[in-house]
Amino acid sequence: KKYMAVFGGVVPASNPRLAAVVISDEPSDGAYYGGEVAAPVFASVMSGALRLLAVPPDDLHAADDPRMEQYRTEYDVKQALLALGHEVRVVGVYDDLAPVRKTIEEWKPHIAFNLAEDFAGVSAFDYYMVSYLAMMKIPYTGCNPRGLLLARDKALSKKLLAYHRIAVPEFAVFPYGRPVRPPRSLRYPVIVKSLTEEGSVGIAQASYVENAEQLRERVTLIHEKFQGDAIAEQYIDGRELYVTIL
């Protein structure tokens, strides 16, 4: 006899975002029911898709759930709003804004809590989401598009601050695709990082460099890893403080 194992479904069940059907033709190992053969594949694929879209699964509740680390921010925001009596709908976005438009038109939210950190996997495009919300006239949390765009470029933001006579660390930018030539005026030690990435992405112990040779090695690594420009900033010893402004 020949068998075909089939399993289909939508996720998350509370607010379907994705649908898929898994078909296994002539499964082996003696199992042939859809729930035994195709369902585990469906669960694995959809779990990865939800992680990509940053949509917490419906069954995510326990603090010690190993999946919590992936969705911590989204889960905490959702639970806090629910506890305050608000209705919440989580909309995951990767490279298509259609789900956002559909939610705005059908659900008519009062405000959008923007937790997007990139678009289509590119962190420098995070302002796209905010720009779209602004065009749709939906109030949102966080910085406006221009602020996100200016703050993303570490060199540009320092130049703006320096223009207004606010002290900033000395720095040098190393464009991607060009030879790495450390300027003689650069004072060591320095911290080498991506010009546009945020959240300490790409920063390690080796980011702290004390001479031109170490600088070339680290800048080359940043170029290869992020396919973009690198920046070397003057190292300033002391505490680092984050200040939120409302």
Coordinates of C-alpha atoms in Angstrom, one line a residue:
K1 CA 0.0 0.0 0.0
K2 CA 1.0 3.6 -0.6
Y3 CA 0.3 6.4 1.9
M4 CA 0.3 10.2 1.9
A5 CA 0.5 12.0 5.3
V6 CA -1.1 15.4 5.3
F7 CA -1.3 18.1 8.0
G8 CA -2.5 21.7 7.7
G9 CA -3.1 24.6 10.0
V10 CA -2.8 28.3 10.9
V11 CA -0.7 30.1 13.5
P12 CA -1.1 31.7 15.9
A13 CA -4.6 30.3 16.6
S14 CA -5.7 33.5 18.4
N15 CA -5.0 35.7 15.4
P16 CA -4.0 33.6 12.3
R17 CA -1.0 35.1 10.5
L18 CA 0.3 32.2 8.6
A19 CA -1.2 29.1 7.0
A20 CA 0.6 26.0 5.6
V21 CA -0.1 22.4 4.5
V22 CA 2.6 19.7 4.9
I23 CA 2.4 16.7 2.6
S24 CA 4.7 13.7 3.0
D25 CA 4.5 11.2 0.1
E26 CA 5.0 7.6 1.1
P27 CA 6.4 8.2 4.6
S28 CA 8.8 5.5 6.0
D29 CA 9.5 4.1 9.4
G30 CA 6.0 2.5 9.7
A31 CA 4.2 5.8 10.5
Y32 CA 1.7 7.2 8.0
Y33 CA -0.9 9.3 9.9
G34 CA -0.7 13.1 9.3
G35 CA -0.5 13.8 13.1
E36 CA 2.5 11.5 13.4
V37 CA 4.5 12.4 10.2
A38 CA 3.4 15.8 8.9
A39 CA 2.4 17.6 12.1
P40 CA 6.0 17.7 13.6
V41 CA 7.2 19.2 10.3
F42 CA 4.4 21.8 10.4
A43 CA 5.3 22.7 14.0
S44 CA 9.0 23.1 13.3
V45 CA 8.4 25.2 10.1
M46 CA 5.8 27.5 11.8
S47 CA 7.9 27.9 14.9
G48 CA 10.7 29.2 12.8
A49 CA 8.4 31.5 10.8
L50 CA 6.9 33.0 14.0
R51 CA 10.4 33.6 15.3
L52 CA 11.2 35.5 12.1
L53 CA 8.1 37.6 12.4
A54 CA 8.6 38.0 16.2
V55 CA 5.1 36.9 17.0
P56 CA 4.9 35.1 20.4
P57 CA 3.1 31.7 20.2
D58 CA -0.2 31.4 21.9
D59 CA 1.1 28.7 24.3
L60 CA 4.0 30.9 25.6
H61 CA 3.3 31.6 29.2
A62 CA 6.0 30.1 31.6
A63 CA 8.9 32.4 32.4
D64 CA 11.3 29.4 32.2
D65 CA 10.1 28.4 28.7
P66 CA 13.2 28.2 26.5
R67 CA 11.4 30.1 23.8
M68 CA 10.8 33.1 26.0
E69 CA 14.2 34.6 25.3
Q70 CA 13.3 35.0 21.6
Y71 CA 10.0 36.8 22.4
R72 CA 10.7 38.5 25.8
T73 CA 10.1 42.1 24.7
E74 CA 7.0 41.3 22.6
Y75 CA 5.6 39.1 25.3
D76 CA 6.1 41.6 28.1
V77 CA 4.5 44.5 26.2
K78 CA 1.5 42.4 25.2
Q79 CA 1.0 41.1 28.7
A80 CA 1.3 44.6 30.3
L81 CA -1.3 46.0 27.9
L82 CA -3.7 43.1 28.5
A83 CA -3.3 43.6 32.3
L84 CA -4.3 47.2 31.8
G85 CA -7.5 46.1 30.1
H86 CA -6.5 46.9 26.5
E87 CA -7.2 44.8 23.5
V88 CA -4.0 43.7 21.8
R89 CA -3.2 42.3 18.4
V90 CA 0.4 41.3 17.5
V91 CA 1.3 41.8 13.9
G92 CA 4.6 40.3 12.7
V93 CA 6.4 41.9 9.7
Y94 CA 9.4 40.8 7.7
D95 CA 9.3 42.3 4.2
D96 CA 5.7 43.0 3.5
L97 CA 3.6 45.9 5.0
A98 CA 0.3 44.4 3.8
P99 CA -0.5 42.8 7.2
V100 CA -0.1 46.2 8.9
R101 CA -2.4 47.9 6.5
K102 CA -5.0 45.1 6.8
T103 CA -4.9 45.4 10.6
I104 CA -5.2 49.2 10.6
E105 CA -8.2 49.1 8.1
E106 CA -10.1 46.3 9.8
W107 CA -9.2 46.6 13.5
K108 CA -8.7 50.4 13.6
P109 CA -6.1 50.5 16.5
H110 CA -5.8 53.6 18.7
I111 CA -2.0 53.3 18.8
A112 CA 0.8 51.1 17.5
F113 CA 3.6 49.9 19.9
N114 CA 6.4 49.7 17.4
L115 CA 8.9 47.0 18.3
A116 CA 10.4 46.5 14.8
E117 CA 14.2 46.6 14.7
D118 CA 14.6 45.9 11.0
F119 CA 12.7 45.4 7.7
A120 CA 13.5 42.6 5.3
G121 CA 16.3 41.7 7.7
V122 CA 18.1 45.0 7.2
S123 CA 18.4 47.0 10.4
A124 CA 19.0 50.3 8.6
F125 CA 15.5 50.1 7.2
D126 CA 13.8 50.2 10.7
Y127 CA 12.4 53.7 9.9
Y128 CA 10.3 52.3 7.1
M129 CA 7.8 50.9 9.5
V130 CA 7.5 54.2 11.4
S131 CA 7.2 56.1 8.1
Y132 CA 4.3 53.9 7.1
L133 CA 2.5 54.3 10.4
A134 CA 2.9 58.1 10.1
M135 CA 1.5 58.0 6.5
M136 CA -1.5 55.9 7.8
K137 CA -2.0 58.5 10.5
I138 CA -1.7 56.0 13.3
P139 CA -0.1 57.2 16.6
Y140 CA 3.0 55.1 17.5
T141 CA 5.5 54.8 20.2
G142 CA 9.2 55.6 19.8
C143 CA 11.2 58.0 17.7
N144 CA 10.0 59.5 14.4
P145 CA 11.4 58.5 11.0
R146 CA 13.9 61.3 10.8
G147 CA 15.2 60.7 14.3
L148 CA 15.7 57.0 13.6
L149 CA 17.5 57.7 10.3
L150 CA 19.8 60.3 11.9
A151 CA 20.6 58.2 15.0
R152 CA 21.3 55.1 12.9
D153 CA 24.5 56.7 11.5
K154 CA 26.9 57.0 14.4
A155 CA 29.2 59.5 12.6
L156 CA 26.4 61.7 11.4
S157 CA 24.8 61.9 14.9
K158 CA 28.2 62.8 16.4
K159 CA 28.6 65.6 13.8
L160 CA 25.2 67.0 14.7
L161 CA 26.0 66.9 18.4
A162 CA 29.4 68.5 17.9
Y163 CA 27.7 71.3 15.8
H164 CA 25.6 72.2 18.8
R165 CA 28.8 72.2 21.0
I166 CA 28.1 68.9 22.8
A167 CA 31.2 66.9 23.5
V168 CA 31.5 63.6 21.6
P169 CA 34.3 61.0 21.3
E170 CA 36.8 61.5 18.5
F171 CA 36.1 59.0 15.7
A172 CA 37.1 57.8 12.2
V173 CA 35.0 56.1 9.6
F174 CA 36.3 53.3 7.4
P175 CA 34.1 52.9 4.3
Y176 CA 33.3 49.4 3.1
G177 CA 35.2 48.3 0.0
R178 CA 38.1 50.6 0.5
P179 CA 41.6 50.0 1.9
V180 CA 41.8 50.4 5.7
R181 CA 44.1 53.3 6.4
P182 CA 44.1 54.4 10.1
P183 CA 44.6 58.2 10.3
R184 CA 47.7 59.3 12.2
S185 CA 45.6 61.7 14.2
L186 CA 43.5 58.9 15.8
R187 CA 44.3 58.4 19.4
Y188 CA 44.3 55.0 20.9
P189 CA 42.6 53.0 22.5
V190 CA 39.5 53.0 20.4
I191 CA 36.3 50.9 20.1
V192 CA 35.6 49.5 16.6
K193 CA 32.0 48.8 15.6
S194 CA 29.6 48.9 12.7
L195 CA 28.6 52.4 11.6
T196 CA 24.9 51.6 11.5
E197 CA 24.2 48.5 13.6
E198 CA 22.8 49.0 17.1
G199 CA 22.2 47.1 20.3
S200 CA 25.9 46.2 20.7
V201 CA 25.8 44.0 17.6
G202 CA 29.3 43.1 16.5
I203 CA 30.9 44.3 19.7
A204 CA 33.3 42.0 21.6
Q205 CA 36.4 42.1 23.7
A206 CA 38.4 42.3 20.5
S207 CA 36.5 45.6 19.6
Y208 CA 38.8 47.3 22.1
V209 CA 42.0 48.0 20.1
E210 CA 45.2 49.7 21.1
N211 CA 47.2 50.1 17.9
A212 CA 46.9 50.5 14.1
E213 CA 47.5 46.7 13.4
Q214 CA 44.7 45.7 15.7
L215 CA 42.5 48.4 14.2
R216 CA 43.0 47.1 10.6
E217 CA 42.1 43.5 11.7
R218 CA 38.9 44.6 13.5
V219 CA 37.7 46.9 10.8
T220 CA 38.3 44.2 8.2
L221 CA 36.2 41.8 10.3
I222 CA 33.4 44.4 10.6
H223 CA 33.5 44.9 6.8
E224 CA 33.3 41.2 6.1
K225 CA 30.6 40.4 8.7
F226 CA 28.2 43.3 8.1
Q227 CA 29.0 44.3 4.5
G228 CA 29.0 47.9 5.5
D229 CA 31.1 50.8 6.9
A230 CA 33.0 50.6 10.2
I231 CA 33.7 53.3 12.8
A232 CA 36.4 53.6 15.4
E233 CA 35.5 55.7 18.4
Q234 CA 37.8 57.1 21.1
Y235 CA 37.6 54.8 24.1
I236 CA 36.3 56.7 27.2
D237 CA 36.7 55.0 30.5
G238 CA 33.7 55.2 32.9
R239 CA 30.1 54.3 33.2
E240 CA 27.7 54.2 30.3
L241 CA 24.3 55.7 31.0
Y242 CA 21.0 55.4 29.0
V243 CA 18.7 58.3 29.4
T244 CA 15.1 58.0 28.2
I245 CA 13.4 61.3 27.1
L246 CA 9.6 61.6 26.9

